[in-house]
Short mmCIF file of C-alpha atoms in Angstrom, two decimals:
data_model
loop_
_atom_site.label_atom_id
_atom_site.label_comp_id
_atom_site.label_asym_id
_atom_site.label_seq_id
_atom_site.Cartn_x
_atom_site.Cartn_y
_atom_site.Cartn_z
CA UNK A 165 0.00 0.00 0.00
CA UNK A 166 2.84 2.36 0.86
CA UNK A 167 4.36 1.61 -2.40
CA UNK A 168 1.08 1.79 -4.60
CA UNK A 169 0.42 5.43 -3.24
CA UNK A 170 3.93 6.70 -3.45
CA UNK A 171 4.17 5.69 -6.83
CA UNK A 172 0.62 7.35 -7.67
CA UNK A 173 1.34 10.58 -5.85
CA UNK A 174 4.42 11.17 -8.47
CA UNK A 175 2.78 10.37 -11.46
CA UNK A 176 -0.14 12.41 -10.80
CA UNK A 177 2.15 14.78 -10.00
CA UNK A 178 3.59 14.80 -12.95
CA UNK A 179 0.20 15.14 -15.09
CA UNK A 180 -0.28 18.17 -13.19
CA UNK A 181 2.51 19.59 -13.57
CA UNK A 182 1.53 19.13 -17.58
CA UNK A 183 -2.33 20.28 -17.52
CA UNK A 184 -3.06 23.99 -17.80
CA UNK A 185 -3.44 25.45 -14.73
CA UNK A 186 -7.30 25.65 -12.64
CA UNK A 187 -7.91 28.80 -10.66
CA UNK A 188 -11.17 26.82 -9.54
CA UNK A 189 -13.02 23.95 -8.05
CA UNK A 190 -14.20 22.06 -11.21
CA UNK A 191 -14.46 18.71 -12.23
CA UNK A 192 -13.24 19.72 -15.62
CA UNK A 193 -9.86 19.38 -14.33
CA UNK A 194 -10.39 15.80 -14.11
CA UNK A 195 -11.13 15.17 -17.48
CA UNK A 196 -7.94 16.86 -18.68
CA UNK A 197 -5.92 15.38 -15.94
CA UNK A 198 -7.07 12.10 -18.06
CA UNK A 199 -5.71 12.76 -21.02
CA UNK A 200 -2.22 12.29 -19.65
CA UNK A 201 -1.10 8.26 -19.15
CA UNK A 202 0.50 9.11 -16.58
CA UNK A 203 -1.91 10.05 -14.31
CA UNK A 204 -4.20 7.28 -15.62
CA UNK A 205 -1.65 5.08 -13.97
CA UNK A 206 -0.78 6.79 -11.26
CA UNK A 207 -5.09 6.66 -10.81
CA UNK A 208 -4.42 2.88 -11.10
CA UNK A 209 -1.82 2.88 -8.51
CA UNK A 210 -3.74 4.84 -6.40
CA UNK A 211 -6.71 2.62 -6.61
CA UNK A 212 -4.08 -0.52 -5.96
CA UNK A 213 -3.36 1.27 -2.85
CA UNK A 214 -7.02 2.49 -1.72
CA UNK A 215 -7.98 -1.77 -2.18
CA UNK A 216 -4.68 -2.80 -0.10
CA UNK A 217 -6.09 0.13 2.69
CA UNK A 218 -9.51 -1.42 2.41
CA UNK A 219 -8.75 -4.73 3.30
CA UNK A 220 -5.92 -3.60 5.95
CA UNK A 221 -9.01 -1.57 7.79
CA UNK A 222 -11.14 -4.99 8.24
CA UNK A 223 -8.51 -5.92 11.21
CA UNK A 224 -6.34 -2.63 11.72
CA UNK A 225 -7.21 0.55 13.51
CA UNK A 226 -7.96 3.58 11.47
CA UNK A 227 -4.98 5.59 13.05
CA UNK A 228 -2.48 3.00 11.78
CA UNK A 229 -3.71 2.52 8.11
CA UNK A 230 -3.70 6.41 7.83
CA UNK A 231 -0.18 7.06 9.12
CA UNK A 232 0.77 4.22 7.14
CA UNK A 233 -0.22 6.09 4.09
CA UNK A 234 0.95 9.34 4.61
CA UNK A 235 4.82 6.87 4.61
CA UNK A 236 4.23 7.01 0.95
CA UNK A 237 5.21 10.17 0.75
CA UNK A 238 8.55 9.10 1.54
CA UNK A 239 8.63 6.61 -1.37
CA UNK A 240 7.17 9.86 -3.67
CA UNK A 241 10.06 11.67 -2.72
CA UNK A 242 12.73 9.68 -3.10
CA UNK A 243 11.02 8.51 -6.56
CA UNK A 244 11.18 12.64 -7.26
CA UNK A 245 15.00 12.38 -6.30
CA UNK A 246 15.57 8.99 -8.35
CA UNK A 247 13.66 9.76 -11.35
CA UNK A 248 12.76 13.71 -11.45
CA UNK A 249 16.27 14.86 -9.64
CA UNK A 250 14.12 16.78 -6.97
CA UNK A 251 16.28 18.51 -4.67
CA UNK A 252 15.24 17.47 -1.00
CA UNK A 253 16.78 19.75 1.74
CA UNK A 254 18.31 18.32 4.63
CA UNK A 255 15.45 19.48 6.55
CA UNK A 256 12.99 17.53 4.85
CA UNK A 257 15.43 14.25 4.54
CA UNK A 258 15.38 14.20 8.95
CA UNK A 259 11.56 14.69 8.90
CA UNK A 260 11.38 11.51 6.29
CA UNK A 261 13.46 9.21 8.94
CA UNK A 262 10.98 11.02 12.08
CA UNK A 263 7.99 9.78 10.21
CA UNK A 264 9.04 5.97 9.48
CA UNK A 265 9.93 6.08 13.55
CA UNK A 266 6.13 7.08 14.04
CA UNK A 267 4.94 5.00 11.91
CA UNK A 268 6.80 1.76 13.73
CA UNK A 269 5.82 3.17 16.40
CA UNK A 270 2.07 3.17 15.59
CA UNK A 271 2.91 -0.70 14.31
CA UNK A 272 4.06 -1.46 17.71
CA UNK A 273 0.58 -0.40 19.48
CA UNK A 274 -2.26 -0.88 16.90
CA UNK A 275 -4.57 -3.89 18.43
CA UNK A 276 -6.28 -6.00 15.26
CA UNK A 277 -9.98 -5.67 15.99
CA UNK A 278 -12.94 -5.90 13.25
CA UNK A 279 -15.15 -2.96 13.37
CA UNK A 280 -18.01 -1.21 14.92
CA UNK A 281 -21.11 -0.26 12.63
CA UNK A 282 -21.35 3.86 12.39
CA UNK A 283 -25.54 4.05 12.29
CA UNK A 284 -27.45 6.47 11.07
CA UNK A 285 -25.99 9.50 12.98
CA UNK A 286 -22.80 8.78 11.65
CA UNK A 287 -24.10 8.12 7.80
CA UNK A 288 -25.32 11.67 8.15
CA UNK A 289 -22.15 13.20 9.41
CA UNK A 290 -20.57 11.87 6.95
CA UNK A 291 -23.18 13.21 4.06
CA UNK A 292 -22.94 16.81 6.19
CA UNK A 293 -18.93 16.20 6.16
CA UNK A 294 -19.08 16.51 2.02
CA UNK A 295 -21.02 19.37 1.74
CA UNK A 296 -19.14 21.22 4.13
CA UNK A 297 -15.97 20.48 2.13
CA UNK A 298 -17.39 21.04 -1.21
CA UNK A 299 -18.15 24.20 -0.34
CA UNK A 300 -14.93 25.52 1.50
CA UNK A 301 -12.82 23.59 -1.36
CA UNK A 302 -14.45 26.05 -4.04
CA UNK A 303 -13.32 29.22 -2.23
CA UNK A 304 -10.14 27.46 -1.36
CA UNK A 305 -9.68 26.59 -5.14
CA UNK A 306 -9.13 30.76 -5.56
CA UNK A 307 -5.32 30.27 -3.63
CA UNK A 308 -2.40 29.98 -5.20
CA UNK A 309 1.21 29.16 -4.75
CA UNK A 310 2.50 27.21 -1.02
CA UNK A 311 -0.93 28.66 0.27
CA UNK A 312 -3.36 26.93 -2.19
CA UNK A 313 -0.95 23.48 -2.20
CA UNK A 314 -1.22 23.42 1.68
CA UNK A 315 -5.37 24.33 2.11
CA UNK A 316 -6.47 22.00 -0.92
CA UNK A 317 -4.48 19.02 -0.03
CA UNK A 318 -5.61 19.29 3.59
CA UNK A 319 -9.16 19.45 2.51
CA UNK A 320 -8.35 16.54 -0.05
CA UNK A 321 -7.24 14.46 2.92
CA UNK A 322 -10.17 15.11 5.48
CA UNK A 323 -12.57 14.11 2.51
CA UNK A 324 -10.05 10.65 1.99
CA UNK A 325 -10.41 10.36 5.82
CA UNK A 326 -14.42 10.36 5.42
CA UNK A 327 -13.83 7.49 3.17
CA UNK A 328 -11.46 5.63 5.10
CA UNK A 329 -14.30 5.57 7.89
CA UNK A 330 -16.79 4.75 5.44
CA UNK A 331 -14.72 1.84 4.41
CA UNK A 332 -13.75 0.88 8.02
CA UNK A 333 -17.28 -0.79 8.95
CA UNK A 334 -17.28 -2.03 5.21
CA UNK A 335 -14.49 -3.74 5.17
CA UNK A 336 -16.21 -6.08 7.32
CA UNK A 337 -19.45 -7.31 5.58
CA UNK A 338 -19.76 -10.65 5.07
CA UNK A 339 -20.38 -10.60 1.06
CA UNK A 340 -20.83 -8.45 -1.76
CA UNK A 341 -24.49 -7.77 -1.53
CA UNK A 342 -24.10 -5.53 1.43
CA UNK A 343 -21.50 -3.29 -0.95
CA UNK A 344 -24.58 -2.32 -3.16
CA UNK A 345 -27.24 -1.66 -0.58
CA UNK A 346 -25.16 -0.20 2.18
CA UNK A 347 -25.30 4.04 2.05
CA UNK A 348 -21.77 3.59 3.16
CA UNK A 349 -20.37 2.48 0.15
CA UNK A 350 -21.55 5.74 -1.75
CA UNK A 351 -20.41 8.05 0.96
CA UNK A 352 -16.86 6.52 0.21
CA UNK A 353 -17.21 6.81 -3.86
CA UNK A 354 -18.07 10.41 -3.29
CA UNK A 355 -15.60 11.58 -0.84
CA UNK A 356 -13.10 9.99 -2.62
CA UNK A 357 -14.01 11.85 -6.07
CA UNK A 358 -14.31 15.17 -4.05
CA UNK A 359 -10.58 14.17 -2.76
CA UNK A 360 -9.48 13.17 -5.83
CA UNK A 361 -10.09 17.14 -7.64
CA UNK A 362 -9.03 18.34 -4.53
CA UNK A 363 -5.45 16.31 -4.66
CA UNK A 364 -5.11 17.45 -8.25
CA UNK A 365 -6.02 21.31 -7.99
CA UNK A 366 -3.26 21.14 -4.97
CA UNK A 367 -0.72 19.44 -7.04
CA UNK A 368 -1.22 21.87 -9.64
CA UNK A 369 -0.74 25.28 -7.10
CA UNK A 370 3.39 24.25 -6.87
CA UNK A 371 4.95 22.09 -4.54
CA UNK A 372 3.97 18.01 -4.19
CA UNK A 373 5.56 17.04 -1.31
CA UNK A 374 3.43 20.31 0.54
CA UNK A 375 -0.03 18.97 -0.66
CA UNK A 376 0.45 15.74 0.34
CA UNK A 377 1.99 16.42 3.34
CA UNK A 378 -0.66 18.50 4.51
CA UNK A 379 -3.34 16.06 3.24
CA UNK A 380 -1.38 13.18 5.11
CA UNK A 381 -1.49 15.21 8.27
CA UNK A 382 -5.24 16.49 7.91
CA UNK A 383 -6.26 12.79 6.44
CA UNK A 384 -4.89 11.39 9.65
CA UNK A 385 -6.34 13.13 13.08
CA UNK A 386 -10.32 12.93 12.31
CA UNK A 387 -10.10 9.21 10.85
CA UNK A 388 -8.32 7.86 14.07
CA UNK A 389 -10.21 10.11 16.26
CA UNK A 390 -13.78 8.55 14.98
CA UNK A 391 -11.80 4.87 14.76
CA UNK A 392 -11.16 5.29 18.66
CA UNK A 393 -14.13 6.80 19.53
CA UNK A 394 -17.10 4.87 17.48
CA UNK A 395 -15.44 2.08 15.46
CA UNK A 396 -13.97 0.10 18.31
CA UNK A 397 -10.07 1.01 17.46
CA UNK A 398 -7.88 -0.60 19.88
CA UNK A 399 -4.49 -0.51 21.60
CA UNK A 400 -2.31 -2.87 23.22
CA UNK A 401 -2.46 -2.33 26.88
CA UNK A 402 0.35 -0.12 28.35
CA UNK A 403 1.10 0.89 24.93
CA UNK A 404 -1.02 4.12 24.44
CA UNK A 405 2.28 6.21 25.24
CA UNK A 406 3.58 4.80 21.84
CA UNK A 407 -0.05 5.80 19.76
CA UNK A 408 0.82 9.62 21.40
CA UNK A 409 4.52 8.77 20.60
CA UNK A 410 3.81 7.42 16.87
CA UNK A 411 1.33 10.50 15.92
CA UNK A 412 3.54 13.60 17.51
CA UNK A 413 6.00 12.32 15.43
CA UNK A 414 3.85 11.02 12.02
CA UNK A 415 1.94 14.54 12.09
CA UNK A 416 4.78 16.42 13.15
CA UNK A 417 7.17 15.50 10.27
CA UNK A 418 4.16 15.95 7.83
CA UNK A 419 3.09 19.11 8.94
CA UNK A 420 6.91 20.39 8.76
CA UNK A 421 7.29 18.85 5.55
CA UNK A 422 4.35 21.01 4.21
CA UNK A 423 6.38 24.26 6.01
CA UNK A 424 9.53 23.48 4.80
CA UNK A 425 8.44 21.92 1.19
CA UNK A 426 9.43 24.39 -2.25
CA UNK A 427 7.53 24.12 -5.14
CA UNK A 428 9.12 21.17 -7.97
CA UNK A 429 7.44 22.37 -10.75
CA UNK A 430 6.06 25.32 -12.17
CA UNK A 431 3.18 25.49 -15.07
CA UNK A 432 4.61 26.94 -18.36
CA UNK A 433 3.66 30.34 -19.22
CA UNK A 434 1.07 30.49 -22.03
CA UNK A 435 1.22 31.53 -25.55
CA UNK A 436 -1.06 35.10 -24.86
CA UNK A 437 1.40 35.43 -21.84
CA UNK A 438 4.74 35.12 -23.86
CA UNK A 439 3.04 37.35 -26.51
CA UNK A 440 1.70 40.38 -23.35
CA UNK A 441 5.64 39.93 -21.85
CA UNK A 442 7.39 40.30 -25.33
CA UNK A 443 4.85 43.21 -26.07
CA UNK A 444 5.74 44.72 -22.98
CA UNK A 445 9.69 44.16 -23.60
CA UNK A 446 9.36 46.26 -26.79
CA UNK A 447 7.50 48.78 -25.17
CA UNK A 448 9.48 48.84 -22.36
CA UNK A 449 12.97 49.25 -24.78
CA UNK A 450 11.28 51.98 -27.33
CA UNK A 451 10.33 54.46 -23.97
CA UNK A 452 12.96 56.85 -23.19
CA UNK A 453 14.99 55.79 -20.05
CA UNK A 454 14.19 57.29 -16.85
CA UNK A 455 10.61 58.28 -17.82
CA UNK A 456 7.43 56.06 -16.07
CA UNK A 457 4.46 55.70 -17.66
CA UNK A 458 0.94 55.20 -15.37
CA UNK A 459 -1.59 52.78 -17.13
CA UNK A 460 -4.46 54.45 -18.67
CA UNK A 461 -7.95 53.14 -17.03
CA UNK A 462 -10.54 52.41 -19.60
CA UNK A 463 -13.47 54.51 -18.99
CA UNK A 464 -16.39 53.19 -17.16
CA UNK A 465 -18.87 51.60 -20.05
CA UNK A 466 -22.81 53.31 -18.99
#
């Protein structure tokens, strides 16, 4: 699993990086996002990892599976190293080793248990949950740069925590039938699509390692939360020190990752750009040196 979403992080990274940039929330972006291969199989990957998480949540608690992922951020960046020739500070190379610590140290305390079943209160949390991030993620689709990466991959990962409780209590039905006629298993295709734009819109606003750092870390906290406090989550006894132990460290290094992470790619200036800079370079070189010149406003139209 840690593999499968490292992998899938990078290559939709990399169709990003390739699609003309979205100033919006709009499932537009998507469809373009499709037309690259890469990102059809770093989709694939993703999905490779989403069915290993699946089955992992029928015994494992919520706050392990979820650190666990956020590990393959680690595998994205040294891909990005291997493959891209990223630069990683050194910064960012000690907060990679701090978050495989919390991570075995999450190992160390989970307790295998099969899951509680949420009810109908929590079936309608979760419905209110993806409203209420539809609707900040299409103001937050207006930021750019650091800003934008950070706030859209956050919201991206509390709407891939939703589904990883949705999938928690469905990892444990006894056969297929339940799939179709469980509410659950809608909740979890739609917060995963909402997570999905939300991933790609903060990919496309600069730095990867920031947006999925900071959808790691806000991914994380509300899943395990709701695991320990309706699902049944356990914990070795004597070992809770090691859960607080494992998630200071997990969210820590995320959350600094996201502060200390600089953008690997930049969109390519467009063709009406190029043409307004050269324009501007002429203009610029004909105008006597030494002189300004104010922009004329256009007068109001009545």
């Amino acid at each position: 699993m840690i593999a499968a979403y490292g992998v899938a992080n990078l290559l939709q990274s990399v169709a990003a990086a390739r699609t003309d940039l979205h100033h919006g929330f709009h499932p537009m972006l998507l469809l373009r996002l499709g037309r690259h291969k890469s990102y059809l199989v770093g989709v694939a990957c993703q999905f490779g990892g989403f069915a290993l998480a699946f089955f992992a949540r029928r015994d494992l608690p919520l706050f392990l599976v979820q650190s666990a992922m956020a590990a393959g951020l680690g595998v994205t960046a040294l891909l990005g190293v291997l493959i891209l020739k990223w630069r990683l500070p050194r910064t960012e190379l000690a907060l990679l080793v701090l978050l495989a610590f919390g991570l075995a140290a999450l190992v160390l305390a989970a307790k295998p248990a099969p899951s509680r079943q949420l009810g109908t209160a929590g079936v309608a949390g979760l419905v209110a949950a993806l409203g209420v991030i539809a609707v900040i993620g299409f103001f937050a689709g207006r930021l750019h740069g650091a800003p934008g990466s950070v706030a859209l991959g956050a919201l991206s990962g509390v709407a891939f925590g939703a589904a990883a409780v949705a999938s928690r209590p469905l990892a444990s039905a006894d056969n297929l039938g339940q799939f179709f006629t469980d509410p659950l298993s809608y909740l979890l295709i739609a917060h995963s699509l909402v997570g999905q734009l939300l991933l790609g819109l903060a990919m496309q606003r600069g730095s990867t390692t920031a947006a999925v750092a900071a959808m790691d870390a806000a991914g994380a906290v509300p899943a395990a939360l709701v695991g320990l406090l309706f699902l049944g989550d356990g914990v070795w006894p004597g070992k809770e020190w090691l859960v607080a132990a494992g998630f200071v460290l997990t969210l820590g290094s995320v959350i600094g990752l996201s502060f200390y992470a600089e953008p690997q790619h930049h969109h390519p200036i467009t063709r009406e750009a190029k043409t307004l800079v050269l324009s501007g370079s002429r203009e610029s070189a004909r105008r006597p040196a030494g002189r300004s010149v104010v922009p004329q406003t256009p007068p109001a139209r009545r």
